[in-house]
Amino acid sequence: MNTIKRMTRREALKNLGLLASGAFILGTSNVLTSCTNDNGKKRIVFYFTGSGNSLYVAKHLSAKPLSIPQVLQGDQLEFEADEIGLVFPDYQGKAPSIVQEFAQKVKLKADYMFSVITYGLDNCLVTELWEEYAKQYGWHFNYINVVLMQDVYLPMFNQDQQRTLYEQKDEEGQIARVVEDINTRREWIYEISPEAHQRGEMIMNMVSRNPIYPATSQASFTIDRDLCVGCGTCVNVCPKKCYSFGTRGIENNGDCTYCMACANNCPQKAIKLPREANANARYRHPKITLQEIVRANQQHG
Ligand SMILES: Cc1cc2nc3c(=O)[nH]c(=O)nc-3n(C[C@H](O)[C@H](O)[C@H](O)COP(=O)(O)O)c2cc1C
Ligand code: SF4
Ligand code: SF4
């Protein structure tokens, strides 16, 4: 009798570390353990990430931050704790569409609410616009701050050059200050100077009119079929189920949130944009693994 148990695709992926942990797949109610801080307060941190920056920050604020795409897949949409925070990237002065969707669908209740927004060059008006946006859904933040990190916007930034700016950005110093603020429940919203405000409005205006800054719905990634090895990483890192295996191999379509997770994590650099600073340079935060991005974003359980 053959005693070797045939491995399912799910088990095989799990062994490879490419399947999100069962707790996340089975629904967020199983993982809804808020963390207790040094000050004894219960804290929940939600995050969204494409390339790991925002997850890296979120991990400094909670031992178990919760992925926004995974929460949106589950059936628990109301959360209460002493402290609730969100960490996500700035996309052209706005929260990514998936974070906006989270604000529309999820009810949050906490004495102290905070947001930390990661960005790469110019945070424009993001703090102000986010504060206003969130208010519509009854979220009032006590603290909003930004952290300058690697700019993952591939159409404009060569990721190899960006890496050389790492020291200047003093990522660890910025994160330590934000953590200290939040742990001491600082009340503060990042202030936009009048000059930055004027510049921000000009940039936002230019961005909304210029096709070289595609909005999410215009994103068009192409797959170089000579390079693609069918590993499925793109399927596993996409938070919007845009990738699937079709008759021609891997295919991409759907409502993209433009997070760059697919292009930045494809091991073959086979996923390209129509216009790029350097199609051979890709980035994932050096202290975040591919498995962590998969756990954060995977939609196929
Ligand atoms: C679609 C898109 C738009 C972006 N727009 C801006 C921007 O307007 N200003 C900025 O400073 N950084 C911008 N960035 C850079 C990201 O905010 C930054 O790299 C962030 O830390 C990425 O976080 P993540 O790795 O968690 O996804 C943009 C990135 C993307 C993908
Ligand atoms: S991640 Fe890259 S190599 Fe792997 S299936 Fe997707 S396109 Fe192909
Ligand atoms: S297609 Fe790529 S950029 Fe768009 S949501 Fe999916 S992983 Fe992000």
Tab-separated table of C-alpha atoms and ligand atoms in Angstrom:
chain	number	residue	atom	x	y	z
A	1	MET	CA	0.000	0.000	0.000
A	2	ASN	CA	1.301	3.437	-0.870
A	3	THR	CA	1.683	5.294	2.435
A	4	ILE	CA	2.944	8.556	0.955
A	5	LYS	CA	0.220	11.188	1.336
A	6	ARG	CA	-0.295	13.138	-1.872
A	7	MET	CA	0.389	16.812	-1.217
A	8	THR	CA	-2.261	19.302	-2.262
A	9	ARG	CA	-1.263	22.503	-4.031
A	10	ARG	CA	-2.243	24.365	-0.871
A	11	GLU	CA	0.056	22.221	1.275
A	12	ALA	CA	2.873	22.557	-1.203
A	13	LEU	CA	2.563	26.325	-1.182
A	14	LYS	CA	2.388	26.332	2.587
A	15	ASN	CA	5.604	24.343	2.781
A	16	LEU	CA	7.204	26.876	0.497
A	17	GLY	CA	6.027	29.604	2.815
A	18	LEU	CA	3.945	31.029	0.005
A	19	LEU	CA	0.557	30.573	1.596
A	20	ALA	CA	-0.724	32.992	4.132
A	21	SER	CA	-1.033	31.465	7.581
A	22	GLY	CA	-4.276	29.592	8.158
A	23	ALA	CA	-5.460	32.110	10.706
A	24	PHE	CA	-5.542	34.871	8.121
A	25	ILE	CA	-7.132	32.746	5.444
A	26	LEU	CA	-9.860	31.439	7.726
A	27	GLY	CA	-11.110	34.860	8.646
A	28	THR	CA	-9.893	37.754	10.669
A	29	SER	CA	-12.002	36.923	13.710
A	30	ASN	CA	-9.483	34.169	14.436
A	31	VAL	CA	-6.575	36.583	14.536
A	32	LEU	CA	-8.191	39.535	16.166
A	33	THR	CA	-5.860	39.673	19.068
A	34	SER	CA	-5.046	43.249	19.850
A	35	CYS	CA	-1.594	43.702	21.348
A	36	THR	CA	-1.124	45.056	24.832
A	37	ASN	CA	1.461	47.819	25.126
A	38	ASP	CA	3.926	48.579	27.864
A	39	ASN	CA	1.329	50.994	29.237
A	40	GLY	CA	-1.213	48.152	29.451
A	41	LYS	CA	-3.452	49.544	26.693
A	42	LYS	CA	-4.922	47.350	23.965
A	43	ARG	CA	-3.760	48.443	20.539
A	44	ILE	CA	-4.739	47.314	17.031
A	45	VAL	CA	-2.646	48.386	14.048
A	46	PHE	CA	-3.912	47.923	10.473
A	47	TYR	CA	-1.578	48.271	7.520
A	48	PHE	CA	-1.410	48.157	3.759
A	49	THR	CA	1.834	47.580	1.879
A	50	GLY	CA	3.059	46.848	-1.640
A	51	SER	CA	6.805	46.722	-1.118
A	52	GLY	CA	7.146	46.305	2.626
A	53	ASN	CA	7.838	49.866	3.835
A	54	SER	CA	4.528	50.354	5.610
A	55	LEU	CA	4.625	46.843	7.060
A	56	TYR	CA	8.105	47.551	8.427
A	57	VAL	CA	6.747	50.622	10.236
A	58	ALA	CA	3.598	48.782	11.398
A	59	LYS	CA	5.749	46.044	12.967
A	60	HIS	CA	7.332	48.670	15.223
A	61	LEU	CA	3.887	49.650	16.489
A	62	SER	CA	2.378	46.206	17.044
A	63	ALA	CA	3.679	42.654	17.308
A	64	LYS	CA	0.707	41.519	15.197
A	65	PRO	CA	-0.371	44.231	12.784
A	66	LEU	CA	-3.430	43.337	10.715
A	67	SER	CA	-3.392	43.464	6.943
A	68	ILE	CA	-6.106	45.659	5.430
A	69	PRO	CA	-6.630	43.369	2.376
A	70	GLN	CA	-7.070	40.381	4.716
A	71	VAL	CA	-9.520	42.226	6.964
A	72	LEU	CA	-11.552	43.224	3.902
A	73	GLN	CA	-11.751	39.543	2.943
A	74	GLY	CA	-13.055	38.511	6.354
A	75	ASP	CA	-16.413	38.978	8.003
A	76	GLN	CA	-15.442	41.131	10.963
A	77	LEU	CA	-15.820	44.795	10.092
A	78	GLU	CA	-16.094	46.387	13.552
A	79	PHE	CA	-13.152	46.815	15.888
A	80	GLU	CA	-12.701	48.361	19.301
A	81	ALA	CA	-9.537	48.881	21.349
A	82	ASP	CA	-7.871	51.534	23.521
A	83	GLU	CA	-5.654	52.569	20.615
A	84	ILE	CA	-6.192	51.963	16.907
A	85	GLY	CA	-3.749	52.922	14.158
A	86	LEU	CA	-3.368	52.681	10.396
A	87	VAL	CA	-0.106	52.551	8.457
A	88	PHE	CA	-0.096	52.863	4.666
A	89	PRO	CA	1.712	54.544	1.761
A	90	ASP	CA	1.033	57.927	0.191
A	91	TYR	CA	-0.189	57.546	-3.396
A	92	GLN	CA	-0.134	60.965	-5.008
A	93	GLY	CA	-1.418	62.742	-1.948
A	94	LYS	CA	-4.081	60.163	-1.211
A	95	ALA	CA	-4.548	56.930	0.648
A	96	PRO	CA	-4.427	53.884	-1.707
A	97	SER	CA	-7.885	52.962	-3.015
A	98	ILE	CA	-7.908	49.795	-0.899
A	99	VAL	CA	-7.357	51.893	2.256
A	100	GLN	CA	-10.180	54.199	1.179
A	101	GLU	CA	-12.383	51.118	0.763
A	102	PHE	CA	-11.383	50.036	4.286
A	103	ALA	CA	-12.479	53.439	5.635
A	104	GLN	CA	-15.818	53.101	3.873
A	105	LYS	CA	-16.522	49.609	5.204
A	106	VAL	CA	-14.912	49.293	8.624
A	107	LYS	CA	-16.117	50.784	11.905
A	108	LEU	CA	-13.404	51.648	14.418
A	109	LYS	CA	-13.738	52.726	18.032
A	110	ALA	CA	-10.803	53.798	20.188
A	111	ASP	CA	-9.815	56.488	22.700
A	112	TYR	CA	-6.658	57.200	20.729
A	113	MET	CA	-6.483	56.933	16.936
A	114	PHE	CA	-3.378	57.421	14.829
A	115	SER	CA	-2.162	57.164	11.243
A	116	VAL	CA	1.384	56.844	9.942
A	117	ILE	CA	1.801	57.450	6.217
A	118	THR	CA	4.987	56.338	4.468
A	119	TYR	CA	6.167	58.300	1.442
A	120	GLY	CA	9.174	58.610	-0.825
A	121	LEU	CA	9.806	62.180	-1.860
A	122	ASP	CA	7.084	64.736	-1.194
A	123	ASN	CA	4.117	64.017	1.050
A	124	CYS	CA	2.210	66.915	-0.536
A	125	LEU	CA	-1.138	67.282	1.170
A	126	VAL	CA	-1.578	63.670	2.160
A	127	THR	CA	-1.955	64.215	5.920
A	128	GLU	CA	-4.548	66.945	5.463
A	129	LEU	CA	-6.485	65.093	2.762
A	130	TRP	CA	-6.451	61.867	4.765
A	131	GLU	CA	-7.671	63.577	7.937
A	132	GLU	CA	-10.558	65.125	5.982
A	133	TYR	CA	-11.355	61.905	4.129
A	134	ALA	CA	-11.441	59.814	7.304
A	135	LYS	CA	-13.740	62.266	9.090
A	136	GLN	CA	-16.523	61.420	6.633
A	137	TYR	CA	-16.511	57.913	8.096
A	138	GLY	CA	-16.438	59.052	11.706
A	139	TRP	CA	-12.724	58.532	12.251
A	140	HIS	CA	-11.068	61.356	14.203
A	141	PHE	CA	-7.325	61.016	14.475
A	142	ASN	CA	-5.375	62.220	17.495
A	143	TYR	CA	-2.083	61.785	15.692
A	144	ILE	CA	-1.041	61.710	12.016
A	145	ASN	CA	2.590	61.624	10.951
A	146	VAL	CA	4.707	60.643	7.947
A	147	VAL	CA	7.859	58.545	7.458
A	148	LEU	CA	10.164	59.172	4.492
A	149	MET	CA	11.331	55.858	2.974
A	150	GLN	CA	12.350	54.439	-0.417
A	151	ASP	CA	10.138	55.760	-3.229
A	152	VAL	CA	8.659	52.713	-4.950
A	153	TYR	CA	6.901	54.641	-7.714
A	154	LEU	CA	8.546	52.741	-10.576
A	155	PRO	CA	7.529	55.078	-13.430
A	156	MET	CA	9.647	57.860	-11.932
A	157	PHE	CA	12.247	56.319	-9.652
A	158	ASN	CA	15.169	54.033	-10.369
A	159	GLN	CA	15.145	51.676	-7.392
A	160	ASP	CA	18.912	51.128	-7.517
A	161	GLN	CA	19.554	54.867	-7.235
A	162	GLN	CA	16.915	55.213	-4.537
A	163	ARG	CA	18.742	52.645	-2.423
A	164	THR	CA	21.762	54.940	-2.189
A	165	LEU	CA	19.603	57.543	-0.389
A	166	TYR	CA	18.783	55.140	2.444
A	167	GLU	CA	21.272	56.595	4.969
A	168	GLN	CA	20.161	60.163	4.296
A	169	LYS	CA	16.549	59.315	4.985
A	170	ASP	CA	17.354	58.063	8.519
A	171	GLU	CA	14.463	55.631	8.424
A	172	GLU	CA	15.207	54.105	11.825
A	173	GLY	CA	15.439	57.515	13.515
A	174	GLN	CA	12.124	58.645	12.044
A	175	ILE	CA	10.375	55.417	13.055
A	176	ALA	CA	11.764	55.619	16.599
A	177	ARG	CA	10.370	59.155	16.971
A	178	VAL	CA	6.949	58.129	15.688
A	179	VAL	CA	6.851	55.108	18.019
A	180	GLU	CA	7.816	57.291	20.993
A	181	ASP	CA	5.068	59.794	20.088
A	182	ILE	CA	2.406	57.110	19.809
A	183	ASN	CA	3.496	55.268	22.944
A	184	THR	CA	3.147	58.515	24.881
A	185	ARG	CA	-0.168	59.271	23.137
A	186	ARG	CA	1.027	62.515	21.627
A	187	GLU	CA	-1.776	64.649	20.163
A	188	TRP	CA	-0.422	66.038	16.895
A	189	ILE	CA	-1.258	66.240	13.206
A	190	TYR	CA	1.669	66.722	10.787
A	191	GLU	CA	1.698	70.384	9.848
A	192	ILE	CA	1.858	71.458	6.229
A	193	SER	CA	3.635	74.798	5.829
A	194	PRO	CA	2.001	77.441	3.565
A	195	GLU	CA	4.799	76.907	0.968
A	196	ALA	CA	4.366	73.127	1.055
A	197	HIS	CA	0.646	73.644	0.752
A	198	GLN	CA	1.036	75.733	-2.380
A	199	ARG	CA	3.495	73.232	-3.875
A	200	GLY	CA	1.201	70.353	-2.930
A	201	GLU	CA	-1.772	71.908	-4.676
A	202	MET	CA	0.319	72.509	-7.799
A	203	ILE	CA	1.590	68.905	-7.802
A	204	MET	CA	-1.860	67.443	-7.200
A	205	ASN	CA	-3.195	69.483	-10.071
A	206	MET	CA	-0.390	68.371	-12.391
A	207	VAL	CA	-0.738	64.729	-11.344
A	208	SER	CA	-4.470	64.638	-11.986
A	209	ARG	CA	-3.997	65.994	-15.517
A	210	ASN	CA	-0.798	64.273	-16.637
A	211	PRO	CA	-1.005	60.755	-18.119
A	212	ILE	CA	2.558	59.908	-17.048
A	213	TYR	CA	1.204	59.641	-13.508
A	214	PRO	CA	-1.405	56.976	-14.094
A	215	ALA	CA	-4.246	56.752	-11.652
A	216	THR	CA	-5.035	53.287	-10.431
A	217	SER	CA	-7.581	52.480	-13.114
A	218	GLN	CA	-5.094	53.340	-15.868
A	219	ALA	CA	-2.298	51.117	-14.620
A	220	SER	CA	-1.179	48.747	-17.323
A	221	PHE	CA	1.448	46.183	-16.512
A	222	THR	CA	2.777	43.930	-19.239
A	223	ILE	CA	4.222	40.473	-18.720
A	224	ASP	CA	7.335	39.501	-20.634
A	225	ARG	CA	6.417	35.918	-21.510
A	226	ASP	CA	9.995	35.012	-22.393
A	227	LEU	CA	11.070	35.834	-18.850
A	228	CYS	CA	8.031	34.502	-16.948
A	229	VAL	CA	8.578	31.081	-15.355
A	230	GLY	CA	5.011	30.704	-14.078
A	231	CYS	CA	6.040	30.742	-10.409
A	232	GLY	CA	2.765	32.398	-9.311
A	233	THR	CA	4.390	34.994	-7.063
A	234	CYS	CA	2.390	37.767	-8.755
A	235	VAL	CA	-0.834	35.849	-8.073
A	236	ASN	CA	0.122	35.570	-4.408
A	237	VAL	CA	1.265	39.136	-3.738
A	238	CYS	CA	-1.573	40.978	-5.497
A	239	PRO	CA	-4.112	42.333	-2.999
A	240	LYS	CA	-6.728	42.815	-5.742
A	241	LYS	CA	-6.777	39.376	-7.438
A	242	CYS	CA	-5.513	40.913	-10.688
A	243	TYR	CA	-3.372	37.899	-11.684
A	244	SER	CA	-4.507	34.449	-12.683
A	245	PHE	CA	-3.310	31.514	-14.757
A	246	GLY	CA	-5.070	31.535	-18.140
A	247	THR	CA	-4.699	29.699	-21.418
A	248	ARG	CA	-1.704	31.866	-22.407
A	249	GLY	CA	-0.016	31.535	-19.025
A	250	ILE	CA	-0.167	34.252	-16.433
A	251	GLU	CA	-2.689	37.006	-17.139
A	252	ASN	CA	-3.345	40.375	-15.571
A	253	ASN	CA	-6.551	42.330	-15.428
A	254	GLY	CA	-8.822	43.786	-12.814
A	255	ASP	CA	-9.179	46.680	-10.468
A	256	CYS	CA	-5.532	47.429	-9.665
A	257	THR	CA	-4.659	49.521	-6.588
A	258	TYR	CA	-1.258	50.317	-8.134
A	259	CYS	CA	0.792	49.092	-5.200
A	260	MET	CA	3.700	47.734	-7.325
A	261	ALA	CA	3.790	44.496	-5.318
A	262	CYS	CA	3.629	42.406	-8.510
A	263	ALA	CA	6.415	44.219	-10.377
A	264	ASN	CA	8.623	44.599	-7.312
A	265	ASN	CA	8.331	40.969	-6.224
A	266	CYS	CA	8.467	39.083	-9.536
A	267	PRO	CA	11.732	37.101	-9.284
A	268	GLN	CA	12.208	37.305	-13.054
A	269	LYS	CA	11.553	41.059	-13.380
A	270	ALA	CA	9.048	39.990	-16.029
A	271	ILE	CA	6.354	42.493	-15.010
A	272	LYS	CA	6.884	45.880	-16.559
A	273	LEU	CA	5.211	49.253	-16.848
A	274	PRO	CA	4.881	51.142	-20.143
A	275	ARG	CA	7.191	53.827	-18.803
A	276	GLU	CA	9.845	53.120	-16.184
A	277	ALA	CA	12.903	54.745	-14.669
A	278	ASN	CA	14.753	51.390	-14.701
A	279	ALA	CA	12.882	48.200	-15.601
A	280	ASN	CA	15.712	46.084	-14.166
A	281	ALA	CA	15.713	47.670	-10.745
A	282	ARG	CA	13.224	46.347	-8.235
A	283	TYR	CA	12.718	46.806	-4.496
A	284	ARG	CA	11.318	45.132	-1.433
A	285	HIS	CA	12.113	46.546	1.999
A	286	PRO	CA	15.371	44.816	3.050
A	287	LYS	CA	13.903	43.685	6.374
A	288	ILE	CA	10.607	42.352	4.978
A	289	THR	CA	10.414	38.920	3.360
A	290	LEU	CA	8.441	37.824	0.322
A	291	GLN	CA	6.435	35.544	2.627
A	292	GLU	CA	5.365	38.563	4.683
A	293	ILE	CA	4.133	40.369	1.552
A	294	VAL	CA	2.240	37.218	0.554
A	295	ARG	CA	0.684	36.920	4.020
A	296	ALA	CA	-0.325	40.570	3.824
A	297	ASN	CA	-1.886	40.548	0.370
A	298	GLN	CA	-2.761	37.044	-0.769
A	299	GLN	CA	-6.357	36.684	-1.892
A	300	HIS	CA	-6.472	33.039	-2.991
A	301	GLY	CA	-6.811	30.699	-0.025
B	1	LIG	C1	1.117	54.701	-7.040
B	1	LIG	C2	2.139	55.323	-6.144
B	1	LIG	C3	2.079	56.691	-5.937
B	1	LIG	C4	3.010	57.299	-5.080
B	1	LIG	N1	2.917	58.646	-4.861
B	1	LIG	C5	3.793	59.247	-4.029
B	1	LIG	C6	3.715	60.658	-3.789
B	1	LIG	O1	2.870	61.373	-4.326
B	1	LIG	N2	4.636	61.211	-2.973
B	1	LIG	C7	5.605	60.475	-2.362
B	1	LIG	O2	6.416	61.044	-1.639
B	1	LIG	N3	5.695	59.129	-2.548
B	1	LIG	C8	4.811	58.509	-3.358
B	1	LIG	N4	4.895	57.147	-3.576
B	1	LIG	C9	5.917	56.381	-2.853
B	1	LIG	C10	5.341	55.569	-1.697
B	1	LIG	O3	4.436	56.346	-0.935
B	1	LIG	C11	6.463	55.058	-0.776
B	1	LIG	O4	7.480	54.464	-1.493
B	1	LIG	C12	5.895	54.116	0.284
B	1	LIG	O5	6.779	54.035	1.369
B	1	LIG	C13	5.632	52.710	-0.252
B	1	LIG	O6	5.143	51.937	0.799
B	1	LIG	P1	4.919	50.357	0.730
B	1	LIG	O7	6.273	49.734	0.468
B	1	LIG	O8	4.395	50.025	2.074
B	1	LIG	O9	3.953	50.073	-0.351
B	1	LIG	C14	4.016	56.523	-4.436
B	1	LIG	C15	4.070	55.153	-4.684
B	1	LIG	C16	3.155	54.559	-5.533
B	1	LIG	C17	3.243	53.082	-5.765
B	2	SF4	S1	5.889	36.462	-10.648
B	2	SF4	FE1	6.856	36.878	-12.606
B	2	SF4	S2	7.787	34.935	-13.209
B	2	SF4	FE2	6.329	34.473	-11.583
B	2	SF4	S3	4.395	33.963	-12.670
B	2	SF4	FE3	4.311	36.163	-12.218
B	2	SF4	S4	5.151	37.152	-14.048
B	2	SF4	FE4	5.746	35.004	-14.157
B	3	SF4	S1	-1.781	44.283	-10.297
B	3	SF4	FE1	0.157	44.694	-9.229
B	3	SF4	S2	0.076	46.872	-8.763
B	3	SF4	FE2	-2.029	46.241	-9.226
B	3	SF4	S3	-2.939	45.723	-7.252
B	3	SF4	FE3	-2.091	43.834	-8.108
B	3	SF4	S4	-0.016	43.690	-7.238
B	3	SF4	FE4	-0.724	45.815	-6.935
